Coordinates of C-alpha atoms in Angstrom, one line a residue:
M18 CA 48.7 107.2 83.9
I19 CA 46.6 104.0 83.5
E20 CA 49.7 102.0 84.8
A21 CA 50.4 105.0 87.2
E22 CA 47.0 104.2 88.6
S23 CA 47.1 100.3 88.5
R24 CA 49.8 100.8 90.5
D25 CA 48.5 103.0 93.0
L26 CA 45.5 101.2 93.4
T27 CA 47.5 97.8 94.1
L28 CA 49.8 99.8 96.8
Q29 CA 46.3 100.9 98.5
S30 CA 44.6 97.3 98.1
D31 CA 47.5 95.7 99.5
Y32 CA 48.0 98.4 102.5
K33 CA 44.7 97.6 103.3
D34 CA 45.3 94.0 103.7
L35 CA 48.7 94.6 105.6
L36 CA 47.2 97.3 108.3
R37 CA 43.7 95.2 108.8
G38 CA 46.1 91.9 108.8
F39 CA 48.4 93.7 112.0
L40 CA 45.1 94.9 113.7
E41 CA 44.1 91.7 113.8
N42 CA 46.7 89.2 114.6
K43 CA 49.7 92.6 116.3
S44 CA 51.8 89.6 114.7
E45 CA 55.4 90.3 114.3
Q46 CA 55.2 88.7 110.7
D47 CA 52.8 91.5 109.9
L48 CA 55.5 93.8 111.0
Y49 CA 57.8 92.5 109.0
G50 CA 55.6 93.0 105.8
A51 CA 55.7 96.2 106.5
Q52 CA 59.2 96.6 106.2
Q53 CA 59.1 95.1 103.0
Y54 CA 56.4 96.9 101.9
S55 CA 58.1 100.4 102.7
K56 CA 60.6 98.5 100.0
R57 CA 58.0 98.9 97.2
L58 CA 57.1 102.8 98.1
L59 CA 61.1 103.7 97.8
E60 CA 60.9 101.4 94.1
N61 CA 58.1 103.7 93.1
Q62 CA 59.3 106.9 94.8
I63 CA 55.6 107.4 96.8
S64 CA 56.9 110.6 99.5
P65 CA 56.2 110.2 102.9
E66 CA 53.2 112.3 102.6
D67 CA 51.6 110.5 100.3
M68 CA 52.1 107.7 102.6
V69 CA 49.8 109.4 105.2
S70 CA 47.1 109.9 102.5
L71 CA 47.2 106.4 102.1
H72 CA 46.8 105.8 105.7
C73 CA 44.0 107.9 106.2
E74 CA 42.1 107.1 103.1
V75 CA 42.2 103.2 104.2
L76 CA 41.2 103.8 108.1
E77 CA 38.5 106.0 106.5
E78 CA 37.2 102.7 104.7
M79 CA 38.4 100.1 107.2
F80 CA 36.3 102.0 110.1
E81 CA 33.1 103.3 109.5
E82 CA 32.9 105.8 112.4
I83 CA 36.7 108.2 113.0
S84 CA 36.2 110.6 115.1
P85 CA 36.5 114.5 113.9
E86 CA 39.9 115.3 116.3
I87 CA 41.9 111.8 114.7
K88 CA 40.8 113.0 111.2
E89 CA 42.0 116.6 111.7
S90 CA 45.4 114.8 113.6
F91 CA 46.2 113.4 110.4
S92 CA 46.1 117.4 109.0
V93 CA 49.2 117.9 111.1
L94 CA 51.4 114.7 110.5
L95 CA 50.3 115.2 106.9
E96 CA 52.4 118.7 107.4
V97 CA 54.7 117.1 109.2
M98 CA 55.5 114.6 106.3
V99 CA 55.8 117.0 103.8
G100 CA 58.5 119.0 105.5
Y101 CA 60.2 115.8 106.4
G102 CA 59.6 114.5 102.7
L103 CA 61.3 118.3 101.5
A104 CA 64.2 117.4 103.8
Y105 CA 64.9 113.8 102.7
R106 CA 64.7 114.5 99.4
E107 CA 67.5 118.0 99.7
H108 CA 69.3 115.4 102.0
Q109 CA 69.4 112.0 99.0
S110 CA 70.4 115.0 96.7
L111 CA 73.4 116.3 98.5
R112 CA 73.7 112.4 99.0
D113 CA 74.1 111.9 95.5
K114 CA 76.3 115.1 94.6
Q115 CA 78.8 113.7 97.2
K116 CA 79.1 110.5 95.5
E117 CA 79.8 111.8 92.3
L118 CA 82.7 114.2 93.9
E119 CA 83.9 111.4 95.5
M120 CA 84.2 109.2 92.0
Q121 CA 86.0 112.4 90.5
I122 CA 88.2 112.2 93.9
D123 CA 88.6 108.6 93.2
V124 CA 89.7 109.0 89.1
A125 CA 91.7 112.3 90.2
A126 CA 93.9 110.1 92.5
K127 CA 93.9 106.8 90.0
M128 CA 95.8 110.0 87.6
Q129 CA 97.9 111.7 89.8
Q130 CA 99.5 108.1 90.9
T131 CA 100.3 108.0 87.0
L132 CA 102.2 111.2 87.4
L133 CA 104.8 109.5 89.9
P134 CA 107.7 107.4 88.8
K135 CA 106.9 103.7 87.5
K136 CA 110.2 102.6 89.2
I137 CA 113.3 104.0 90.8
P138 CA 116.0 103.9 88.8
Q139 CA 118.9 101.5 89.7
L140 CA 122.4 103.0 89.6
P141 CA 125.8 100.9 90.1
D142 CA 127.0 102.2 93.0
V143 CA 124.2 104.1 94.4
D144 CA 121.5 102.4 96.8
I145 CA 117.8 104.2 96.3
G146 CA 114.8 103.6 98.6
V147 CA 111.5 105.9 98.3
T148 CA 108.0 105.7 100.2
S149 CA 105.6 108.0 99.6
V150 CA 101.7 107.6 101.5
P151 CA 99.4 110.1 101.4
A152 CA 97.3 111.2 104.6
G153 CA 94.2 111.4 102.3
K154 CA 92.7 110.0 98.8
M155 CA 94.9 112.3 97.5
S156 CA 98.5 113.7 98.0
G157 CA 99.6 117.4 98.0
D158 CA 103.6 115.5 97.7
Y159 CA 105.6 114.9 94.4
Y160 CA 108.4 113.3 94.1
Y161 CA 110.9 112.9 91.0
C162 CA 113.9 110.5 90.6
V163 CA 114.9 109.8 87.4
K164 CA 118.3 109.1 85.4
N165 CA 119.0 111.2 82.8
E166 CA 120.8 110.9 79.1
G167 CA 124.2 111.8 80.6
G168 CA 123.5 109.3 83.5
H169 CA 122.8 111.8 86.2
L170 CA 120.3 111.2 88.4
G171 CA 117.6 113.6 88.8
V172 CA 115.7 113.7 92.3
A173 CA 113.3 115.9 93.7
I174 CA 110.3 116.2 96.1
A175 CA 107.6 119.0 95.8
D176 CA 105.2 119.5 98.5
I177 CA 102.2 121.7 97.0
I178 CA 100.3 123.8 99.4
G179 CA 96.9 122.7 99.0
K180 CA 95.2 119.6 98.9
G181 CA 92.6 117.5 96.6
I182 CA 92.4 118.1 93.0
P183 CA 94.0 121.6 92.8
A184 CA 97.1 119.5 94.8
A185 CA 97.0 117.0 91.9
M186 CA 96.7 119.7 88.8
C187 CA 99.8 121.6 90.3
M188 CA 101.2 117.9 90.2
S189 CA 100.7 117.2 87.3
M190 CA 102.0 120.8 86.5
I191 CA 105.3 120.3 88.3
K192 CA 105.9 116.7 86.6
Y193 CA 105.4 118.1 82.9
G194 CA 107.3 121.6 83.8
I195 CA 110.6 119.2 84.5
D196 CA 109.9 116.4 81.6
S197 CA 110.1 119.8 78.9
I198 CA 113.5 121.1 80.2
P199 CA 115.8 121.1 78.0
A200 CA 119.0 118.2 79.4
H201 CA 121.9 121.0 79.1
R202 CA 119.4 123.3 81.5
M203 CA 118.8 120.2 84.2
E204 CA 121.6 121.8 87.1
P205 CA 119.2 122.5 90.1
S206 CA 119.6 126.2 89.8
S207 CA 118.3 126.5 86.5
L208 CA 115.7 123.8 86.8
L209 CA 114.1 125.7 90.0
E210 CA 114.1 128.5 88.2
N211 CA 112.3 127.8 85.3
L212 CA 109.8 126.1 86.8
N213 CA 109.2 129.3 89.5
R214 CA 108.3 130.8 85.8
V215 CA 105.8 128.4 85.5
V216 CA 104.3 127.7 88.5
A217 CA 104.0 131.7 88.9
Q218 CA 102.2 132.4 85.8
N219 CA 99.6 129.4 86.1
I220 CA 98.7 129.2 89.3
D221 CA 96.4 131.0 91.8
A222 CA 98.0 133.5 94.1
S223 CA 96.9 131.3 97.2
M224 CA 98.7 128.6 96.3
F225 CA 102.3 127.9 96.2
I226 CA 105.1 125.3 96.4
T227 CA 107.9 124.2 97.6
M228 CA 110.5 122.0 96.1
M229 CA 114.0 120.3 96.8
Y230 CA 115.9 119.7 93.8
G231 CA 119.4 117.6 93.2
S232 CA 121.6 116.1 90.8
Y233 CA 123.8 113.2 91.4
N234 CA 126.7 112.6 89.1
P235 CA 127.8 109.3 89.4
N236 CA 130.9 109.7 87.7
Q237 CA 132.5 112.3 90.4
H238 CA 130.3 111.0 93.3
T239 CA 128.7 115.0 93.9
F240 CA 125.3 115.9 94.9
T241 CA 124.2 119.2 93.6
Y242 CA 121.4 120.6 94.8
S243 CA 119.0 124.0 95.5
G244 CA 115.8 124.6 97.4
A245 CA 112.8 126.9 96.8
G246 CA 111.6 127.1 100.9
H247 CA 110.8 122.9 101.4
E248 CA 111.7 121.3 104.5
P249 CA 115.3 120.6 104.6
G250 CA 116.7 117.1 104.1
F251 CA 119.8 115.4 106.1
Y252 CA 123.3 114.5 105.1
Y253 CA 124.4 111.5 106.7
I254 CA 128.2 111.5 107.5
A255 CA 128.9 107.8 107.7
A256 CA 132.9 108.3 108.6
R257 CA 131.5 110.3 111.3
D258 CA 128.0 108.5 111.8
E259 CA 127.3 112.4 112.0
F260 CA 123.7 113.8 110.1
V261 CA 123.8 117.6 109.3
D262 CA 121.1 119.4 107.7
L263 CA 120.5 119.5 103.9
Y264 CA 119.3 123.1 104.2
A265 CA 119.2 125.2 100.9
K266 CA 118.0 128.9 101.1
G267 CA 115.5 129.8 98.3
L268 CA 112.1 131.1 97.7
V269 CA 108.9 129.0 97.7
L270 CA 107.9 128.5 93.6
G271 CA 105.6 131.2 92.4
V272 CA 105.7 134.0 95.0
S273 CA 108.1 136.0 92.3
K274 CA 108.9 135.4 88.7
S275 CA 112.5 136.5 89.2
T276 CA 113.5 134.3 91.7
T277 CA 116.6 133.2 92.0
F278 CA 118.2 129.8 93.2
R279 CA 121.5 129.2 94.8
E280 CA 123.1 125.7 94.2
Y281 CA 125.2 123.9 97.3
S282 CA 127.4 120.8 97.0
H283 CA 128.3 118.0 98.4
E284 CA 131.3 115.4 98.1
V285 CA 129.9 112.2 98.6
E286 CA 131.8 109.3 100.1
V287 CA 131.4 105.8 100.4
G288 CA 128.9 105.2 103.0
D289 CA 127.4 108.9 102.6
A290 CA 123.3 109.3 102.4
I291 CA 121.5 112.0 101.1
I292 CA 117.8 111.9 102.6
L293 CA 114.7 114.2 101.3
L294 CA 111.7 114.5 103.0
S295 CA 108.6 116.4 103.0
D296 CA 107.3 118.3 106.5
G297 CA 105.1 115.0 106.7
V298 CA 107.9 113.6 107.9
T299 CA 109.3 116.3 110.4
E300 CA 105.5 117.1 111.8
C301 CA 104.6 114.2 112.9
R302 CA 103.0 114.5 116.3
V303 CA 103.3 112.6 119.4
G304 CA 100.7 113.7 121.9
E305 CA 100.7 117.7 121.9
R306 CA 104.0 117.9 120.7
F307 CA 106.0 117.7 117.3
I308 CA 109.0 115.2 116.6
E309 CA 112.0 116.1 117.1
R310 CA 114.6 116.2 113.9
T311 CA 117.2 114.6 116.3
E312 CA 114.4 111.7 116.7
I313 CA 114.1 111.1 112.9
T314 CA 118.1 110.6 112.6
D315 CA 117.7 108.3 115.4
I316 CA 115.4 106.3 113.9
I317 CA 117.1 106.4 110.3
R318 CA 120.4 105.1 112.4
R319 CA 119.0 102.2 114.0
Y320 CA 118.9 100.7 110.4
I321 CA 121.2 102.8 108.5
D322 CA 123.2 99.3 107.9
R323 CA 119.3 98.1 105.8
P324 CA 119.0 97.9 102.2
A325 CA 117.7 101.5 101.9
Q326 CA 114.2 100.7 100.4
E327 CA 113.9 98.9 104.0
I328 CA 114.9 101.8 105.4
V329 CA 112.4 104.4 104.5
E330 CA 109.4 101.8 104.8
K331 CA 110.7 100.6 108.3
V332 CA 110.7 105.2 109.2
Y333 CA 107.2 105.1 108.1
D334 CA 106.2 102.3 110.1
E335 CA 107.3 103.7 113.4
L336 CA 106.6 107.7 112.6
A337 CA 102.7 106.2 111.5
Q338 CA 103.0 103.8 115.0
L339 CA 103.5 107.0 117.0
Q340 CA 100.6 108.6 115.8
D341 CA 98.3 105.7 115.8
F342 CA 98.4 105.6 112.1
E343 CA 96.5 108.6 111.6
L344 CA 99.0 110.6 109.3
K345 CA 98.4 114.7 109.7
D346 CA 100.2 115.0 106.9
D347 CA 100.9 113.4 103.5
F348 CA 104.7 111.7 104.2
T349 CA 107.5 111.1 101.8
L350 CA 111.1 110.2 102.3
M351 CA 113.9 109.4 99.5
F352 CA 116.9 107.3 101.1
L353 CA 119.9 107.4 98.8
R354 CA 123.5 105.6 99.5
R355 CA 126.8 105.6 98.1
Q356 CA 127.5 102.0 97.9
V357 CA 131.0 101.9 96.5

């Protein structure tokens, strides 16, 4: 209590000197001193209304005669400052909460990155490239690219309908759901059926997950895949320099526990490529319109002779440039090509 009183007296004395100096000299140096004084007010948590009262007290001490009207005018100013002080403290509280939330989102975003493959597996006869860029701090896209014990390459892209921390939680569920499935149940249709039951049991009814999962057999050079309401990818037929839709019919994950998924298969010839993507690729906006799928394949075709990783990066660069580098949705693109 004594320390607080001493502090208040010091602040009052210093303010008196500051105010008298300015009224006598009208110098910019005194105004600069007022700016420095305001920092002390913040440090000592002096409210705006307390500052008005202090100003009043100093004026009454400095000048013997102050008109009643001027004294009464300070009552209005005091009420204004009381309201301002309450609004300011509320604003500061909201800012503190926002900073805390941003810190939590930063932590969640870092954790989310650990869910993605740390490195892309290498197969002797397959060239693989992946790029995944979130539209914000956190992504609603998830990709999977893992070589299993049998040497088959499992690949997937999923899109969580939703953003932020809930999407990150769903992403973790997808990852650990896939990791927990026994090797003998890794066929695309079986895997999606297992994941669908997990999703249906564990996420809110308002959230859904689309997904495309495929398995590449390097011995037979076949690509088998199933889809759960996901954006169709592309299959590139090298012999004809032609792109066809990699379409797979199936409900999104989480709608019904009893959903089954159909499998599709391609025999992959040398030079053929499999392109998986999220809707952040196909829903790129150019002005008032969405880009056509043929425009995407035209871009891919321009770089088709480049390494797979360079292809996906070039495609991203061009589509991002068309959007003035302001992504409207998370962007994930995966490219696999049989080399020999």
